[in-house]
């Protein structure tokens, strides 16, 4: 699973499915259900219940029901933390994941080198946004390993450089933002004095970046928020205006279905019932359908019940790891995985303000895998 996550969703899903099934079979045959650990079990169960209730009250039950199968991805979290019972196995899995991301990034760099014009690197996946999300998460985990890990593995710095540079070439600004916030979180708990150098580091990265990357950064500082404003400025930077339109649409739908939502993928069916200021544009709701925001998307699909239970997952996760980090010594070899997993989730949630990455199976599966790592290993066997 760790080796294929950056290359093939089919192999990743098959690996997780077979591994999860064998874990359940082994637990049943050995009658060790009482020894299995279920941290975050209640928050995940509440979210699954809210999702099922949303489908039961959906605008079209038959259309929303197939999306419930994505909830099976949550089992990856419990599969990993219950089967990875040794620190050396956990560390080897993280190394395999970093190596896989490095190879995928090298392939992405090859794509950029071969292209006759500037492209948004997709790497080994179907879309650049998915690829960027995976690189963002693995890159942060690798960075945590080199700055908190004991002993320090300096060779991983090479992988980090390759992964981060390839991430730049995806031109996915929501992933850049998530990466930045994740890095700042790690620096805060590593060496606060390094914050003095952060502006200079980012400026150097900007100056050394390709022209297309510089243009994407500069466009971020001069956004247009509406269709009319974009036309007046004669700009090609429509992304924020498109998202603003989607978020306004999402708020209208949420007000009509506030408690349990209108069901997964309901926007496909009801978008014609609302006025869209972009009826014939690339940024129309009819064309995009997804809200490009995890929070708004979940609120539409599952209502306030689903959004509250979804937020409860992250609140419980951070509370668990805060308690765990508080009990660690400064030279503990476990700091890297605790801070790395926390920073990865923070980066994921930050990017989720501008992209529905929670609905992206490749990203969600890897997220559950990384979330499980601090709960795994031999140090947790007696907890």
XYZ file of C-alpha atoms in Angstrom:
383
model
C 0.000 0.000 0.000
C 2.745 2.446 0.944
C 4.719 1.753 -2.230
C 1.731 2.013 -4.597
C -0.042 5.037 -3.087
C 1.848 7.428 -5.366
C 1.344 5.378 -8.524
C -1.896 3.401 -8.703
C -5.205 3.800 -6.921
C -6.243 0.311 -8.064
C -3.233 -1.388 -6.463
C -3.591 0.789 -3.344
C -7.262 -0.103 -2.941
C -6.559 -3.788 -3.562
C -3.708 -3.762 -1.045
C -5.808 -2.026 1.580
C -8.779 -4.287 0.890
C -6.798 -7.518 1.137
C -4.805 -6.313 4.143
C -7.891 -5.105 5.971
C -9.772 -8.326 5.256
C -6.910 -10.512 6.467
C -6.599 -8.382 9.610
C -10.278 -8.983 10.418
C -9.996 -12.700 9.618
C -6.921 -13.089 11.822
C -8.621 -11.230 14.660
C -11.668 -13.477 14.369
C -9.708 -16.740 14.196
C -7.523 -15.801 17.163
C -10.476 -14.310 19.058
C -8.486 -11.187 19.895
C -11.152 -8.545 19.349
C -10.571 -7.300 22.881
C -6.921 -6.594 22.091
C -7.694 -4.447 19.058
C -7.482 -0.707 19.591
C -10.039 1.755 18.258
C -8.843 5.318 18.916
C -11.111 7.873 17.224
C -13.651 5.074 16.874
C -16.525 7.126 18.280
C -15.901 10.247 16.132
C -15.581 8.127 12.989
C -18.725 6.162 13.904
C -20.683 9.365 14.471
C -19.602 10.722 11.084
C -20.543 7.464 9.354
C -23.946 7.563 11.063
C -24.493 11.168 9.978
C -23.513 10.221 6.412
C -25.957 7.292 6.387
C -28.700 9.568 7.727
C -27.910 12.107 5.011
C -28.316 9.443 2.335
C -31.572 8.224 3.914
C -32.934 11.797 3.594
C -31.181 12.588 0.311
C -32.726 14.415 -2.605
C -32.290 11.160 -4.548
C -31.378 8.182 -2.369
C -30.396 5.913 -5.264
C -28.024 8.546 -6.632
C -26.334 9.302 -3.300
C -26.150 5.761 -1.904
C -23.096 4.530 -3.925
C -20.952 7.262 -2.353
C -21.248 5.572 1.049
C -18.638 3.045 -0.067
C -15.992 5.754 0.444
C -16.550 5.350 4.174
C -14.789 1.978 3.912
C -11.552 3.914 3.416
C -11.695 4.788 7.129
C -10.829 1.164 7.904
C -7.302 1.888 6.612
C -6.712 3.908 9.789
C -7.637 1.026 12.115
C -5.958 -1.599 9.918
C -2.598 0.188 10.051
C -2.562 1.032 13.751
C -3.543 -2.514 14.750
C -1.234 -4.381 12.373
C 1.884 -2.202 12.524
C 3.021 -3.239 15.998
C 6.767 -2.647 15.760
C 8.590 0.647 15.396
C 10.966 -0.739 12.795
C 8.018 -1.793 10.608
C 6.424 1.623 10.959
C 9.696 3.339 10.079
C 10.224 1.047 7.094
C 6.739 1.839 5.819
C 7.407 5.566 6.064
C 10.686 5.092 4.200
C 8.896 3.155 1.476
C 6.347 5.941 1.185
C 9.040 8.628 0.922
C 10.969 6.581 -1.645
C 7.791 6.076 -3.669
C 7.053 9.811 -3.614
C 10.631 10.548 -4.697
C 10.336 8.245 -7.710
C 6.958 9.721 -8.624
C 8.443 13.223 -8.348
C 11.360 12.279 -10.603
C 8.837 11.082 -13.161
C 7.003 14.390 -12.801
C 10.235 16.291 -13.401
C 10.796 14.162 -16.494
C 7.322 15.121 -17.729
C 8.122 18.803 -17.303
C 11.481 18.389 -19.064
C 9.917 16.537 -22.025
C 7.044 18.981 -22.488
C 7.353 21.448 -25.359
C 5.387 24.053 -23.376
C 4.729 24.781 -19.717
C 2.466 22.149 -18.180
C 0.976 21.420 -14.781
C 2.782 18.251 -13.790
C 0.447 15.313 -13.110
C 3.152 12.785 -12.345
C 1.876 9.247 -12.131
C -1.754 10.185 -11.436
C -4.701 11.413 -13.496
C -4.862 14.988 -12.195
C -2.282 17.487 -10.996
C -4.364 18.428 -7.935
C -4.381 14.856 -6.648
C -0.668 14.524 -7.331
C 0.018 17.800 -5.538
C -2.016 16.705 -2.514
C -0.033 13.489 -2.160
C 3.326 15.247 -2.587
C 2.321 17.819 0.010
C 1.532 15.190 2.647
C 4.557 12.963 2.040
C 6.878 15.962 1.811
C 5.790 17.208 5.241
C 6.140 13.741 6.757
C 9.663 13.458 5.315
C 10.614 16.891 6.633
C 9.423 15.931 10.129
C 11.553 12.804 9.940
C 14.788 14.657 9.222
C 14.343 17.458 11.755
C 12.892 15.415 14.624
C 14.095 11.898 13.845
C 16.746 10.155 15.909
C 19.187 9.372 14.402
C 18.977 12.025 11.708
C 18.804 10.604 8.169
C 20.413 13.309 6.054
C 19.859 11.516 2.742
C 16.137 12.198 3.061
C 16.943 15.877 2.422
C 17.557 14.917 -1.208
C 14.111 13.349 -1.429
C 12.566 16.421 0.189
C 14.204 18.715 -2.379
C 12.937 16.583 -5.278
C 9.415 16.301 -3.840
C 9.092 20.014 -3.061
C 10.400 21.100 -6.467
C 8.002 18.771 -8.257
C 5.191 20.150 -6.091
C 6.042 23.630 -7.372
C 5.612 22.404 -10.947
C 2.040 21.230 -10.285
C 1.080 24.922 -9.905
C -1.479 23.824 -7.302
C -1.633 26.796 -4.978
C -3.876 25.158 -2.388
C -1.174 22.490 -1.935
C 1.491 25.205 -1.698
C -0.545 26.875 1.035
C -1.017 23.609 2.927
C 2.700 22.853 2.638
C 3.620 26.309 3.937
C 1.349 26.038 6.974
C 2.609 22.513 7.700
C 6.244 23.625 7.504
C 5.601 26.601 9.794
C 3.990 24.252 12.315
C 7.059 21.997 12.296
C 9.462 24.923 12.615
C 7.501 26.286 15.564
C 8.037 23.088 17.547
C 11.575 22.534 16.271
C 13.453 25.831 16.383
C 11.375 28.964 16.899
C 14.353 31.162 16.094
C 14.286 29.804 12.524
C 11.166 31.898 11.897
C 13.562 34.799 11.363
C 14.915 33.061 8.261
C 11.565 31.925 6.835
C 10.896 35.097 4.779
C 14.346 34.924 3.220
C 13.960 31.225 2.428
C 10.604 31.785 0.727
C 11.998 34.734 -1.196
C 14.918 32.620 -2.418
C 12.537 29.846 -3.477
C 10.436 32.398 -5.357
C 13.434 33.872 -7.175
C 14.759 30.444 -8.168
C 11.359 29.184 -9.347
C 10.354 28.885 -13.028
C 8.550 31.884 -14.536
C 5.196 30.093 -14.565
C 5.456 29.455 -10.828
C 6.312 33.115 -10.217
C 3.284 34.137 -12.260
C 0.997 31.865 -10.211
C 2.322 33.387 -6.989
C 1.885 36.952 -8.218
C -1.646 36.213 -9.431
C -2.518 35.224 -5.878
C -1.805 38.769 -4.709
C -4.204 40.338 -7.264
C -7.330 38.155 -7.318
C -10.733 39.090 -8.704
C -13.759 37.954 -6.714
C -16.607 38.174 -9.250
C -17.212 37.440 -12.902
C -17.750 41.139 -13.640
C -14.547 42.146 -11.830
C -12.515 39.567 -13.756
C -13.916 40.870 -17.049
C -13.111 44.446 -16.101
C -9.523 43.555 -15.196
C -9.165 41.422 -18.353
C -7.358 38.814 -16.298
C -6.972 35.071 -16.722
C -6.836 34.527 -12.967
C -10.398 33.252 -12.522
C -9.756 30.668 -9.802
C -10.815 32.661 -6.736
C -13.837 34.147 -8.496
C -14.919 30.647 -9.524
C -14.551 29.398 -5.960
C -16.411 32.403 -4.571
C -19.287 31.596 -6.892
C -19.276 27.958 -5.778
C -19.201 28.874 -2.092
C -22.121 31.286 -2.476
C -24.056 28.579 -4.266
C -23.184 26.105 -1.517
C -24.492 28.472 1.153
C -27.836 28.705 -0.679
C -28.144 24.918 -0.853
C -27.150 24.495 2.794
C -29.888 26.907 3.889
C -32.444 24.735 2.063
C -31.098 21.443 3.515
C -29.540 22.485 6.845
C -29.907 19.423 9.085
C -28.971 16.320 7.086
C -28.015 17.889 3.767
C -29.277 16.852 0.372
C -27.092 13.737 0.048
C -23.806 12.978 -1.646
C -23.492 14.262 -5.234
C -26.846 16.030 -4.919
C -25.428 19.119 -6.644
C -25.458 17.121 -9.885
C -29.254 17.001 -9.648
C -30.280 20.333 -8.125
C -27.866 22.904 -9.561
C -30.462 24.020 -12.139
C -32.794 25.072 -9.321
C -30.516 27.996 -8.395
C -29.395 31.095 -10.253
C -25.825 30.752 -11.468
C -23.970 33.956 -12.444
C -21.662 31.822 -14.601
C -24.243 29.963 -16.704
C -22.022 29.544 -19.745
C -18.579 29.875 -18.238
C -15.947 27.333 -17.233
C -16.499 28.347 -13.610
C -20.210 27.552 -13.521
C -21.686 25.214 -10.920
C -23.054 23.099 -13.750
C -19.526 22.523 -15.004
C -17.631 22.145 -11.715
C -20.350 20.795 -9.352
C -17.887 20.256 -6.528
C -17.598 23.169 -4.099
C -13.771 23.316 -3.940
C -14.052 23.485 -0.147
C -14.267 20.485 2.180
C -16.306 22.291 4.807
C -18.948 23.630 2.430
C -19.113 20.380 0.458
C -19.702 18.279 3.576
C -22.254 20.791 4.862
C -24.197 20.494 1.591
C -23.998 16.708 1.416
C -24.541 15.804 5.082
C -25.884 18.948 6.730
C -24.899 20.398 10.070
C -24.893 16.915 11.622
C -22.314 15.634 9.164
C -20.164 18.760 9.370
C -20.163 18.740 13.178
C -19.181 15.055 13.388
C -16.535 15.515 10.673
C -14.978 18.383 12.608
C -15.171 16.183 15.701
C -12.802 13.695 14.043
C -10.072 16.316 13.720
C -10.687 17.799 17.171
C -10.312 14.336 18.718
C -7.245 13.547 16.602
C -5.451 16.725 17.667
C -6.433 16.172 21.294
C -4.985 12.646 21.255
C -1.710 13.764 19.723
C -1.450 16.806 22.005
C -1.628 14.504 25.006
C 0.898 12.166 23.422
C 3.325 14.970 22.534
C 3.063 16.404 26.042
C 4.410 13.155 27.482
C 7.368 12.874 25.110
C 10.885 13.874 26.063
C 12.677 16.331 23.800
C 15.089 13.648 22.566
C 12.373 11.032 22.019
C 12.518 9.151 18.731
C 8.707 9.358 18.558
C 8.545 13.120 18.126
C 8.967 12.982 14.386
C 5.933 10.809 13.773
C 3.700 12.734 16.192
C 4.600 16.161 14.820
C 4.805 14.874 11.246
C 1.341 13.343 11.318
C -0.115 16.429 13.003
C 1.468 18.774 10.450
C 0.231 16.587 7.597
C -3.361 16.767 8.806
C -3.074 20.530 9.327
C -1.763 20.897 5.758
C -4.595 18.718 4.450
C -7.250 20.789 6.236
C -5.636 24.052 5.085
C -5.626 22.944 1.460
C -9.207 21.791 1.965
C -10.354 25.413 2.228
C -9.809 25.679 -1.542
C -10.217 22.072 -2.719
C -12.460 19.124 -1.826
C -9.462 16.877 -1.196
C -11.399 14.801 1.365
C -13.456 13.403 -1.522
C -10.315 12.428 -3.438
C -9.803 8.718 -2.683
C -6.056 8.738 -3.333
C -5.577 11.630 -0.923
C -8.013 10.337 1.705
C -6.498 6.847 1.806
C -2.981 8.174 2.278
C -4.257 10.620 4.886
C -5.739 7.778 6.978
C -2.461 5.873 6.622
C -0.375 8.797 7.916
C -2.903 9.528 10.675
C -2.517 5.967 11.966
C 1.276 6.026 12.259
C 1.479 7.830 15.653
C -0.920 5.239 17.103
C 1.099 2.306 15.758
C 4.428 0.789 16.711
C 5.680 -1.149 19.711
C 5.384 1.806 22.081
C 1.603 1.577 21.780
C 1.268 -2.133 22.471
C 0.609 -1.657 26.165
C -1.507 1.504 25.906
